[in-house]
Short mmCIF file of N, CA and C in Angstrom, two decimals:
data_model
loop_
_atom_site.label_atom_id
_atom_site.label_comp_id
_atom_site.label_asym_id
_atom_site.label_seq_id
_atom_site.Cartn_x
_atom_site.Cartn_y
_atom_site.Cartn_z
N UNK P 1 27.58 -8.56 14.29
CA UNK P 1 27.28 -7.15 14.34
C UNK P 1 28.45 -6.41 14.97
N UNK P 2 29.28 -5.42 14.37
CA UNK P 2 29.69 -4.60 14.89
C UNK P 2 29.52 -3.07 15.00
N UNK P 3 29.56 -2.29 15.97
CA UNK P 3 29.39 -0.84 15.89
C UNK P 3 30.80 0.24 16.43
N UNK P 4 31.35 0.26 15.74
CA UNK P 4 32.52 1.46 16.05
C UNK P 4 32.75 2.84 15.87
N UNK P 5 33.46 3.69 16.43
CA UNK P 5 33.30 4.63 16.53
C UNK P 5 34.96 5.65 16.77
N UNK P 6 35.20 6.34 15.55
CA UNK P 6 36.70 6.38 15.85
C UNK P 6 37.03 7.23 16.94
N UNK P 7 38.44 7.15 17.21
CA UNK P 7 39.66 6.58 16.79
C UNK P 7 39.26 4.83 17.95
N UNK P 8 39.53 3.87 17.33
CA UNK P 8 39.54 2.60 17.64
C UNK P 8 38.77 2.12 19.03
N UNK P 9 37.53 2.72 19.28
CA UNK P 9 36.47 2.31 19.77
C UNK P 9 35.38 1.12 19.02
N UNK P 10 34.89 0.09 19.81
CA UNK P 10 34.32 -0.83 19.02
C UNK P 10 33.66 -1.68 20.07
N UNK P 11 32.62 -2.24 19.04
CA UNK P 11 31.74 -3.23 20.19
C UNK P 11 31.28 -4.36 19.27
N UNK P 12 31.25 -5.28 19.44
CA UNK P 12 31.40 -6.09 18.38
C UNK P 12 30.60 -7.73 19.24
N UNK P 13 29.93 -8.28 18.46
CA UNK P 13 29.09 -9.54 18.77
C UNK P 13 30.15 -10.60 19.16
N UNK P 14 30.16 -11.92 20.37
CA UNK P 14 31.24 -12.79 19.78
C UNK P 14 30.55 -13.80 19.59
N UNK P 15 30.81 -14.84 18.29
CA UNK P 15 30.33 -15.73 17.99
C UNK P 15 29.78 -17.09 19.31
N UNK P 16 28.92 -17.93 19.50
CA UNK P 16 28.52 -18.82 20.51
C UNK P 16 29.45 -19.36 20.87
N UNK P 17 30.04 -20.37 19.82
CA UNK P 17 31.21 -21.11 20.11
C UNK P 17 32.64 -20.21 21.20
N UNK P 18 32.87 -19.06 20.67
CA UNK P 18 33.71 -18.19 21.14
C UNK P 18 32.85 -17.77 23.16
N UNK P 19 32.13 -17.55 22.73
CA UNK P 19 31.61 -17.04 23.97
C UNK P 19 31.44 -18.19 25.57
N UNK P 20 30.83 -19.24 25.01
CA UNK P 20 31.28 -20.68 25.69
C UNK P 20 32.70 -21.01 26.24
N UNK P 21 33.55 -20.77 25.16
CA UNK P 21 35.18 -21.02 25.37
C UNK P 21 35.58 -20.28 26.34
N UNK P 22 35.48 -19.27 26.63
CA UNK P 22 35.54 -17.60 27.32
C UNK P 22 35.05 -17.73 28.42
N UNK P 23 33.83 -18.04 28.84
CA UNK P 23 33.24 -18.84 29.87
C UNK P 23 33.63 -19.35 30.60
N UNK P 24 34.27 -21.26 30.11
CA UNK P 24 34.98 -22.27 30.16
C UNK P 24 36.63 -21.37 31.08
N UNK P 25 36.61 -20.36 30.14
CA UNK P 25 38.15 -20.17 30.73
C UNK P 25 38.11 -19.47 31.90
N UNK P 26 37.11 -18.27 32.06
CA UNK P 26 37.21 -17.53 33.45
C UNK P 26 36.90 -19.00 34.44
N UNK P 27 36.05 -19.43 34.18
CA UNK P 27 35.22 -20.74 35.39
C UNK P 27 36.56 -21.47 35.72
N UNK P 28 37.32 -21.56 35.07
CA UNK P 28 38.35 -22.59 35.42
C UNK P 28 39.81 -21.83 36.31
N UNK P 29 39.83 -20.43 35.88
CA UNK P 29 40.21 -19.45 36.53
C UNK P 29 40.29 -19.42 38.17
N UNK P 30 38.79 -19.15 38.10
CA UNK P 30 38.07 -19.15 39.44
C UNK P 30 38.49 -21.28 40.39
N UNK P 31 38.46 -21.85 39.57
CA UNK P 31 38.40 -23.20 40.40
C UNK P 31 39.79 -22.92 40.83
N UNK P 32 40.98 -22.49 39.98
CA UNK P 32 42.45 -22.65 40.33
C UNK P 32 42.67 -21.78 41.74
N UNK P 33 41.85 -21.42 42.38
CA UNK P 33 41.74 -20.45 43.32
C UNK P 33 40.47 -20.70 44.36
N UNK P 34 40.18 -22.04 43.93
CA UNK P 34 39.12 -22.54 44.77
C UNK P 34 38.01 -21.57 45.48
N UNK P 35 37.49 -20.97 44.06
CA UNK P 35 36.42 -20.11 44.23
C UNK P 35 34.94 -20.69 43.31
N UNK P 36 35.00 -22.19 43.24
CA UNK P 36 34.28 -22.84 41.79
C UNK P 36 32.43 -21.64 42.25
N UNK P 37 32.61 -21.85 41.19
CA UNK P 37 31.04 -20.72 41.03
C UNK P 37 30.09 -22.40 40.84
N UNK P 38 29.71 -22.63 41.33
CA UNK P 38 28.21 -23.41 41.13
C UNK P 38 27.11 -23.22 40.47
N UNK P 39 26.16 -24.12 39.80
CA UNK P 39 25.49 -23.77 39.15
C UNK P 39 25.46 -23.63 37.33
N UNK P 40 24.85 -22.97 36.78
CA UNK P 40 24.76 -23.32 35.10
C UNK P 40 24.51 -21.86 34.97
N UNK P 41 25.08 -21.18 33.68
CA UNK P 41 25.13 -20.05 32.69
C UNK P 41 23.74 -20.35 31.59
N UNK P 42 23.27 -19.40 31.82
CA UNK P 42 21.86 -19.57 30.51
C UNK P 42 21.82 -18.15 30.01
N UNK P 43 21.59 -18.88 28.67
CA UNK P 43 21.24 -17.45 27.79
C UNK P 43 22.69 -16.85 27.68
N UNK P 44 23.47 -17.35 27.83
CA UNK P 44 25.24 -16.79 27.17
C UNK P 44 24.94 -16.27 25.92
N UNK P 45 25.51 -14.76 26.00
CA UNK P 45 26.14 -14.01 25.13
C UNK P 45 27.21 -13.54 25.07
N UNK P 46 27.75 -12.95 24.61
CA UNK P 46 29.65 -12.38 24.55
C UNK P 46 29.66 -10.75 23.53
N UNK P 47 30.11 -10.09 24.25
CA UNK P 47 30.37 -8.78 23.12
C UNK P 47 31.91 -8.21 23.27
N UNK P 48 32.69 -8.09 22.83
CA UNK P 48 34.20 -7.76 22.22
C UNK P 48 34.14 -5.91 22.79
N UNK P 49 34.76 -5.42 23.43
CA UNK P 49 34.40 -3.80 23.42
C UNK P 49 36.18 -3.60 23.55
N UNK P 50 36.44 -2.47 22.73
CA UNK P 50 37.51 -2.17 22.57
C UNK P 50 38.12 -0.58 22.47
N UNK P 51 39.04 -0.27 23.26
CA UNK P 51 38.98 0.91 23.80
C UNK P 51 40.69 1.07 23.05
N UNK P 52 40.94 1.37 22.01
CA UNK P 52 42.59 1.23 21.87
C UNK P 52 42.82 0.23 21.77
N UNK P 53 43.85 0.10 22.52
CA UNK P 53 44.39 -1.21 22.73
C UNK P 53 43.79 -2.11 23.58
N UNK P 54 43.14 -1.49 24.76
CA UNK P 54 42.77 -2.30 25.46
C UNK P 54 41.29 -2.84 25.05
N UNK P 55 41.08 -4.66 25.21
CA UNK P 55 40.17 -4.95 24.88
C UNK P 55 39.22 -5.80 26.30
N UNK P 56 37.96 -5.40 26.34
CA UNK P 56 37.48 -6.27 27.30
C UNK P 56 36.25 -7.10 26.43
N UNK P 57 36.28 -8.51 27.16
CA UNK P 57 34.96 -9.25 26.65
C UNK P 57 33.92 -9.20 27.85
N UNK P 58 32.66 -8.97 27.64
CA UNK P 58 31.84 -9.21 28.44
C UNK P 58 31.14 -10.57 28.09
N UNK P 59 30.99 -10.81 29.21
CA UNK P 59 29.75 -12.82 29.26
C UNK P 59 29.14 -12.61 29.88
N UNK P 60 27.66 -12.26 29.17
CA UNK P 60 26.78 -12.23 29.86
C UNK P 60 26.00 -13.41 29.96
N UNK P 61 24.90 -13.57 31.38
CA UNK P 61 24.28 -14.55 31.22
C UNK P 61 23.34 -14.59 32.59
N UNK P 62 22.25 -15.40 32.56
CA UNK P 62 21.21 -15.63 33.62
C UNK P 62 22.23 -16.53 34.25
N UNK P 63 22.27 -16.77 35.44
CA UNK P 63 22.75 -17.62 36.65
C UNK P 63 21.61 -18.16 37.41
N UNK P 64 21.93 -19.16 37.00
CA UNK P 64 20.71 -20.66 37.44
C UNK P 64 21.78 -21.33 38.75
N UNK P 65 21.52 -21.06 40.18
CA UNK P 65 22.08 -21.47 41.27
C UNK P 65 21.31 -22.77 41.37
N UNK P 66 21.48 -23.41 42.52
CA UNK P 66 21.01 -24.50 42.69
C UNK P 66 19.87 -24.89 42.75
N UNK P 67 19.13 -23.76 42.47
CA UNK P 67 17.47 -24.46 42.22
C UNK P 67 16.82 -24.06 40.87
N UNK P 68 16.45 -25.52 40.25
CA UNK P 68 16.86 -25.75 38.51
C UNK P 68 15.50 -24.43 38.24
N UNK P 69 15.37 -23.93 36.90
CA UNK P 69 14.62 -23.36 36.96
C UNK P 69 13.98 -21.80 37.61
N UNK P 70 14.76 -21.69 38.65
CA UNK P 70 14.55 -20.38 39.28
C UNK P 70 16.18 -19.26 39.14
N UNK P 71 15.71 -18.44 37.82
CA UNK P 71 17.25 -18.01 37.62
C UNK P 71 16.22 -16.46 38.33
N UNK P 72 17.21 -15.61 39.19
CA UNK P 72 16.62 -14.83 40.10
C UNK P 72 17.58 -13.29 39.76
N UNK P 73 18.98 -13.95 39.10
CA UNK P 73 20.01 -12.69 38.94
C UNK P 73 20.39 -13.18 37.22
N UNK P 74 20.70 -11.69 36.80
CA UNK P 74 21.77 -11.45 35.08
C UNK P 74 22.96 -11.52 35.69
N UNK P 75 23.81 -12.03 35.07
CA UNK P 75 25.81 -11.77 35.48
C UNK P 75 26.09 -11.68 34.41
N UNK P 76 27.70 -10.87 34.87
CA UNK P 76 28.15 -10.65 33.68
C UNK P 76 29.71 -11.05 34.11
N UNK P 77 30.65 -11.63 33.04
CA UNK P 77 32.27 -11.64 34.10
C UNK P 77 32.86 -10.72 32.57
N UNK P 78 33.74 -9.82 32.99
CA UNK P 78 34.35 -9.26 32.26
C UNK P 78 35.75 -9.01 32.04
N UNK P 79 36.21 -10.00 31.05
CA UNK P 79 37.89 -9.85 31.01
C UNK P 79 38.43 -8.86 30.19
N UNK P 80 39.71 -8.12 31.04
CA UNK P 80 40.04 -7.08 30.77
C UNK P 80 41.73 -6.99 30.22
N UNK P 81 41.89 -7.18 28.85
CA UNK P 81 42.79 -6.99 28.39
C UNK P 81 43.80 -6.42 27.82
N UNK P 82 45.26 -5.62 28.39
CA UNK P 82 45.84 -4.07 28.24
C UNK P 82 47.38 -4.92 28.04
N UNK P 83 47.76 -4.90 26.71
CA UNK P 83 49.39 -4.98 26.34
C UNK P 83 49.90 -4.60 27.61
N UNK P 84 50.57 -5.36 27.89
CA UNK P 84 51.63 -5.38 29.28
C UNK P 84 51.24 -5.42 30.46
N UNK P 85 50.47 -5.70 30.75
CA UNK P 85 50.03 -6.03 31.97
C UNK P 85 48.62 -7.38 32.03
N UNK P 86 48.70 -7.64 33.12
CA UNK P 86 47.75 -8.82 33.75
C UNK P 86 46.40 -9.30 32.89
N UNK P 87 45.70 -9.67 32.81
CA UNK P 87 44.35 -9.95 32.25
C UNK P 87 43.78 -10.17 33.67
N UNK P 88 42.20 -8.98 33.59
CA UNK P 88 41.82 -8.73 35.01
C UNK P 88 40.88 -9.40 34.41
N UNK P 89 40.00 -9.91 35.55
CA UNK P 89 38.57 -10.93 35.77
C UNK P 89 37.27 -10.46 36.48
N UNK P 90 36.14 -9.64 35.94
CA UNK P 90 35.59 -9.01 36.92
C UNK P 90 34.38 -9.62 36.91
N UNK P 91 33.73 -9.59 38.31
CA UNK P 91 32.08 -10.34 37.75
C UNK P 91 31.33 -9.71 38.37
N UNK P 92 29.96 -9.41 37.58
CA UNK P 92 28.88 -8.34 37.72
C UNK P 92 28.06 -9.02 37.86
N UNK P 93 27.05 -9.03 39.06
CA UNK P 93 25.54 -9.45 38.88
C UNK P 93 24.19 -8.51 39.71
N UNK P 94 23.21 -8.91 39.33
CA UNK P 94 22.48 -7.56 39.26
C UNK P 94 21.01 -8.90 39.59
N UNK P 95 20.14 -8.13 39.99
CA UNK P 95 18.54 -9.11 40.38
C UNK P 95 17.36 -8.27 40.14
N UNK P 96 16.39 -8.75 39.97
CA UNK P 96 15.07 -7.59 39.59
C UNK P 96 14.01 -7.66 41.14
N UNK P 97 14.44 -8.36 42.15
CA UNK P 97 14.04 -8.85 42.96
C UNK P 97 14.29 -7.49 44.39
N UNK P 98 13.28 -6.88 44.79
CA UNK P 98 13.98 -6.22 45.69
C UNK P 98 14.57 -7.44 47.14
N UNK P 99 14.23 -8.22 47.69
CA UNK P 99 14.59 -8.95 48.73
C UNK P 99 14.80 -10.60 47.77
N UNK P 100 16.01 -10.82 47.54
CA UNK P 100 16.20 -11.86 47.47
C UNK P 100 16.25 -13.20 48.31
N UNK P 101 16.14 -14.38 47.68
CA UNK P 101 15.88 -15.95 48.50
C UNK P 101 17.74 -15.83 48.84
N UNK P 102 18.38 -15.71 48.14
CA UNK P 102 19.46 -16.56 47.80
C UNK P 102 20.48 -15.54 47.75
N UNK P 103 21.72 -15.08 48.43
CA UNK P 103 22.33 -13.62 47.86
C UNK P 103 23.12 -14.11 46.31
N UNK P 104 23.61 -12.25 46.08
CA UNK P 104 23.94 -12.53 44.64
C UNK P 104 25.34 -13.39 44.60
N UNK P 105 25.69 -13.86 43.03
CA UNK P 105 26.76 -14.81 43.04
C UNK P 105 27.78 -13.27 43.22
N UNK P 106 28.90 -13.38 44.07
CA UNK P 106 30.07 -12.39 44.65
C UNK P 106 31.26 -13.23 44.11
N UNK P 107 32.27 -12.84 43.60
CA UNK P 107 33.39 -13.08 43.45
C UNK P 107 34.49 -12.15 43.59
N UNK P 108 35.69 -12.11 44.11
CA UNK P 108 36.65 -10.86 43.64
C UNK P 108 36.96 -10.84 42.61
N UNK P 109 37.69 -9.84 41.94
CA UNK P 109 38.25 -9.85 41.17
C UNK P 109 39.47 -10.46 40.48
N UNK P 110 40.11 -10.77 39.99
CA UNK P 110 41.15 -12.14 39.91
C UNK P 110 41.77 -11.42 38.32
N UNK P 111 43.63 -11.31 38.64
CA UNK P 111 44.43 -10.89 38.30
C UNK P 111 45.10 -12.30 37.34
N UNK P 112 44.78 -12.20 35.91
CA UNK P 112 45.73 -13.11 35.25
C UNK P 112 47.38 -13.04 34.35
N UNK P 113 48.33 -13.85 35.12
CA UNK P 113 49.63 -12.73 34.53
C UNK P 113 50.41 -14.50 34.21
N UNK P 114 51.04 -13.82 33.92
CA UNK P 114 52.08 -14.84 33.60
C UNK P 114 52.69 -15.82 34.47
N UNK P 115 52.59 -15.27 35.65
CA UNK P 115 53.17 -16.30 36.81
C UNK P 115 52.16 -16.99 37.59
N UNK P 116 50.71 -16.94 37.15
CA UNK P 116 49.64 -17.41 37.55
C UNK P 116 48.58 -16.78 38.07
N UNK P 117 47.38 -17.24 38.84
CA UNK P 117 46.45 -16.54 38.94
C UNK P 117 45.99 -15.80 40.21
N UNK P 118 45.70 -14.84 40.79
CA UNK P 118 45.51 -14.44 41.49
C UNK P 118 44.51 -13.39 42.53
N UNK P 119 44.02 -12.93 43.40
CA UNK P 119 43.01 -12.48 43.47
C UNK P 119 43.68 -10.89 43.53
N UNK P 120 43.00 -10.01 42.69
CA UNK P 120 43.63 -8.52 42.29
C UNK P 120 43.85 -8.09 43.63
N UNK P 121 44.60 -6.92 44.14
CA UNK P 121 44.81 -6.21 44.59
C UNK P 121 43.54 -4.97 44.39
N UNK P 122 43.12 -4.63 44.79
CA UNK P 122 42.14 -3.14 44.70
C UNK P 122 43.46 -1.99 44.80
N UNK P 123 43.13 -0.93 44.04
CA UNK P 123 43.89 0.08 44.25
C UNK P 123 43.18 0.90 44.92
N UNK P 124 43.60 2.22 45.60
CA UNK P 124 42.87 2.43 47.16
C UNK P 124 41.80 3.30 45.99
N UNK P 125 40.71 4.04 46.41
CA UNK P 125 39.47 4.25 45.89
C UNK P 125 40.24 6.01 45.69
N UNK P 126 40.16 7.00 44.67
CA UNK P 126 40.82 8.20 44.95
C UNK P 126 39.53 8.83 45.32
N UNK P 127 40.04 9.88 46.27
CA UNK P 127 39.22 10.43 47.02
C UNK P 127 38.63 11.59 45.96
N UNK P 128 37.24 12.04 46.52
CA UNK P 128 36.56 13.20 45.45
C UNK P 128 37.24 14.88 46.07
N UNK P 129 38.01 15.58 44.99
CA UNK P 129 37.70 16.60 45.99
C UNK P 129 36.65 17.87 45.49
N UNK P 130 36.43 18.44 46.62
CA UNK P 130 35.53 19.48 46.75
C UNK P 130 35.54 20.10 45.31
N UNK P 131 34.35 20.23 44.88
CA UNK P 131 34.44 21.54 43.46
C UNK P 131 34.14 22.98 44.37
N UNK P 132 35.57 23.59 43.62
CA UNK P 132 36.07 24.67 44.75
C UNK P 132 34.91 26.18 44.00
N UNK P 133 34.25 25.67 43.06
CA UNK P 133 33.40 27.06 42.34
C UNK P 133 31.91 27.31 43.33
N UNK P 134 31.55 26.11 43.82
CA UNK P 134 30.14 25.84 44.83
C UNK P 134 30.48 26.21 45.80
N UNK P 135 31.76 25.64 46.18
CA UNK P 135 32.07 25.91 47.67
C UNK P 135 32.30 27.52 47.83
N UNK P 136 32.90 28.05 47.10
CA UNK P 136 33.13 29.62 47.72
C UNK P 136 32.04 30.36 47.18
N UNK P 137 30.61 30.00 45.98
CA UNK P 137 29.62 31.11 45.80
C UNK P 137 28.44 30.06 46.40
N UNK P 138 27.98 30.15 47.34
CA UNK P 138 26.42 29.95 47.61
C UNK P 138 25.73 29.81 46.60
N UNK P 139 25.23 31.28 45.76
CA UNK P 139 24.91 31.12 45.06
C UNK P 139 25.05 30.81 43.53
N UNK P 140 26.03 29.99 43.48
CA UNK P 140 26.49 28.89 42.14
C UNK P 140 25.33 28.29 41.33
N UNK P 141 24.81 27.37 42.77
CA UNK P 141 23.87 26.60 42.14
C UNK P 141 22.76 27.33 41.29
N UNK P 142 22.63 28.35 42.26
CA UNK P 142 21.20 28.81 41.67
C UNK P 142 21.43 29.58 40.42
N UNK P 143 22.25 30.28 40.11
CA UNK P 143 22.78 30.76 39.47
C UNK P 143 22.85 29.85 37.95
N UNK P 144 23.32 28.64 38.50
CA UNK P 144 23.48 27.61 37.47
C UNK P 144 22.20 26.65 36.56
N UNK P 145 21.59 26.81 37.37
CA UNK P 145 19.97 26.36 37.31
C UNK P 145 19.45 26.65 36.11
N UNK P 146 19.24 27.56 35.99
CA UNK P 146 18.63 27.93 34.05
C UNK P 146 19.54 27.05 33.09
N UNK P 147 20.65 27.56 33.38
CA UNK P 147 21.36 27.02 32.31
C UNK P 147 22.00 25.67 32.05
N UNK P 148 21.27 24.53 32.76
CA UNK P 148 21.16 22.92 33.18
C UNK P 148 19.94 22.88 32.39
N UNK P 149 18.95 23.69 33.22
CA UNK P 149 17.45 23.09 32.67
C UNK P 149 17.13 22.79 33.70
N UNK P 150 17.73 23.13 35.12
CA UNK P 150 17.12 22.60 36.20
C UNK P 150 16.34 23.95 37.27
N UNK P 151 15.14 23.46 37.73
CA UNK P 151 14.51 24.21 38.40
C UNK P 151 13.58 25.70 37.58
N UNK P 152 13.01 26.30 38.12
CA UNK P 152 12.45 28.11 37.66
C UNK P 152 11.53 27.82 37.16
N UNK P 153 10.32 28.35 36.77
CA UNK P 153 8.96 28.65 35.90
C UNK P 153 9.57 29.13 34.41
N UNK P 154 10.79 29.47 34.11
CA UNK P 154 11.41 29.68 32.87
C UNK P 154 11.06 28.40 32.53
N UNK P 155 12.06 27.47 32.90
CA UNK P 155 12.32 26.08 32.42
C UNK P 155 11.22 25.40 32.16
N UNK P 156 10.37 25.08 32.78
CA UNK P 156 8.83 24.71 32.81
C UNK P 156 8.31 24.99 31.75
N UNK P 157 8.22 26.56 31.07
CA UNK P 157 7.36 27.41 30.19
C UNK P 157 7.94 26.45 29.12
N UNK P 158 9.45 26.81 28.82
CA UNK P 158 10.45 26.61 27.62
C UNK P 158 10.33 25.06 26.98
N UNK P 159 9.99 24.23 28.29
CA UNK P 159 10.04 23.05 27.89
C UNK P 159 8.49 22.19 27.36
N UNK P 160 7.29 23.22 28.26
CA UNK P 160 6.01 22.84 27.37
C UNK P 160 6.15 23.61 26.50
N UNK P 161 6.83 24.64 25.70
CA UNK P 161 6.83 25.04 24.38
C UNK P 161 7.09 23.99 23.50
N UNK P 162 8.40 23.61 23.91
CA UNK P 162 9.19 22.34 22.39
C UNK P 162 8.18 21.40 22.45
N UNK P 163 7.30 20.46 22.94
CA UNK P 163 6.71 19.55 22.22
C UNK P 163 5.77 20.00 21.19
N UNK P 164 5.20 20.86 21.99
CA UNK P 164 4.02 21.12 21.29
C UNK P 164 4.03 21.95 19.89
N UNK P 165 5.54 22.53 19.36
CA UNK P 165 5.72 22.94 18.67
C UNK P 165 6.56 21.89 17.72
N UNK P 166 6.71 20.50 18.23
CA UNK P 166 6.95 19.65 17.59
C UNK P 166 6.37 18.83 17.00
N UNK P 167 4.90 18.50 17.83
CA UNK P 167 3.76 18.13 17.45
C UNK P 167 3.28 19.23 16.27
N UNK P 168 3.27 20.07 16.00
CA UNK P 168 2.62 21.10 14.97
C UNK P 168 3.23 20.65 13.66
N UNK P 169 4.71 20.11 13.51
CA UNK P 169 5.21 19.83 12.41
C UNK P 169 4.96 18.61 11.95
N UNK P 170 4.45 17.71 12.56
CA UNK P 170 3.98 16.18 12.22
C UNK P 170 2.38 16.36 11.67
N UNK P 171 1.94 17.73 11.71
CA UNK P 171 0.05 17.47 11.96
C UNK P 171 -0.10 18.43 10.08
#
């Protein structure tokens, strides 16, 4: 399955065999750096997403830690691939659990280049600045409110109008 969307946006299925291999390669990544992730990948999938040039694969998968049977978190590791520079290594995991047994699997991020492997550098976080239109009118927000859809007895009225006038065309 693929779904794209121009200019050279794309998301695309990767075959099992492919997605395993991909796997195989971040995991071995991670050992060269004596970070071995423990445990078994279930339910591996792979999707291709492509932004230009740059392409990332995502691997997704349940993470089965050391107790067989109790998979508790989804992960995902995502390699990030940009003509001329490094192949980055990122890993995502996520739990449905508000208080977990076990914390989630953590890894850094890990920089792949030509001279070997490494754990990325973070670039510093850029700071937010102020939106200077709120800051000097008080009344911005409110001002702004209708025309979001947020807040007033307008909005309320306007918005039990559309169903019910949507419902009229189905009946």
């Amino acid at each position: 399955f693929s779904l794209c969307i121009p200019p050279n946006n794309c998301i695309e299925d990767m075959e099992e065999a492919d997605a395993k291999e991909r796997l195989d390669y971040v995991l071995g990544k991670y050992e060269e750096l004596e970070m071995k992730i423990p445990g078994e990948a279930v339910g591996l999938h792979g999707k291709v997403v492509t932004h230009g040039e740059v392409e990332e694969q995502h691997l997704v998968f349940q993470y089965m830690d050391n107790t067989p049977h109790d998979i508790i978190q989804t992960c995902a590791f995502v390699v990030t691939s940009s003509p001329g520079e490094c192949e980055s290594i990122g890993t995502y995991c996520s739990a449905f659990l508000r208080r977990l047994p076990r914390p989630l699997l953590e890894r850094q991020r890990l920089d792949v280049c030509e001279d070997g492997v490494r754990v990325a550098t973070e670039p510093p976080e850029p700071e937010e600045e102020p939106d200077t239109d709120t800051d000097a009118d008080p009344n911005a927000d409110a001002e702004a409110a209708p025309e979001r859809g947020g807040g007033g007895v307008e909005a309320e009225a306007t918005t039990a109008e559309q169903p019910s006038s949507r419902l009229r065309n189905f009946h």
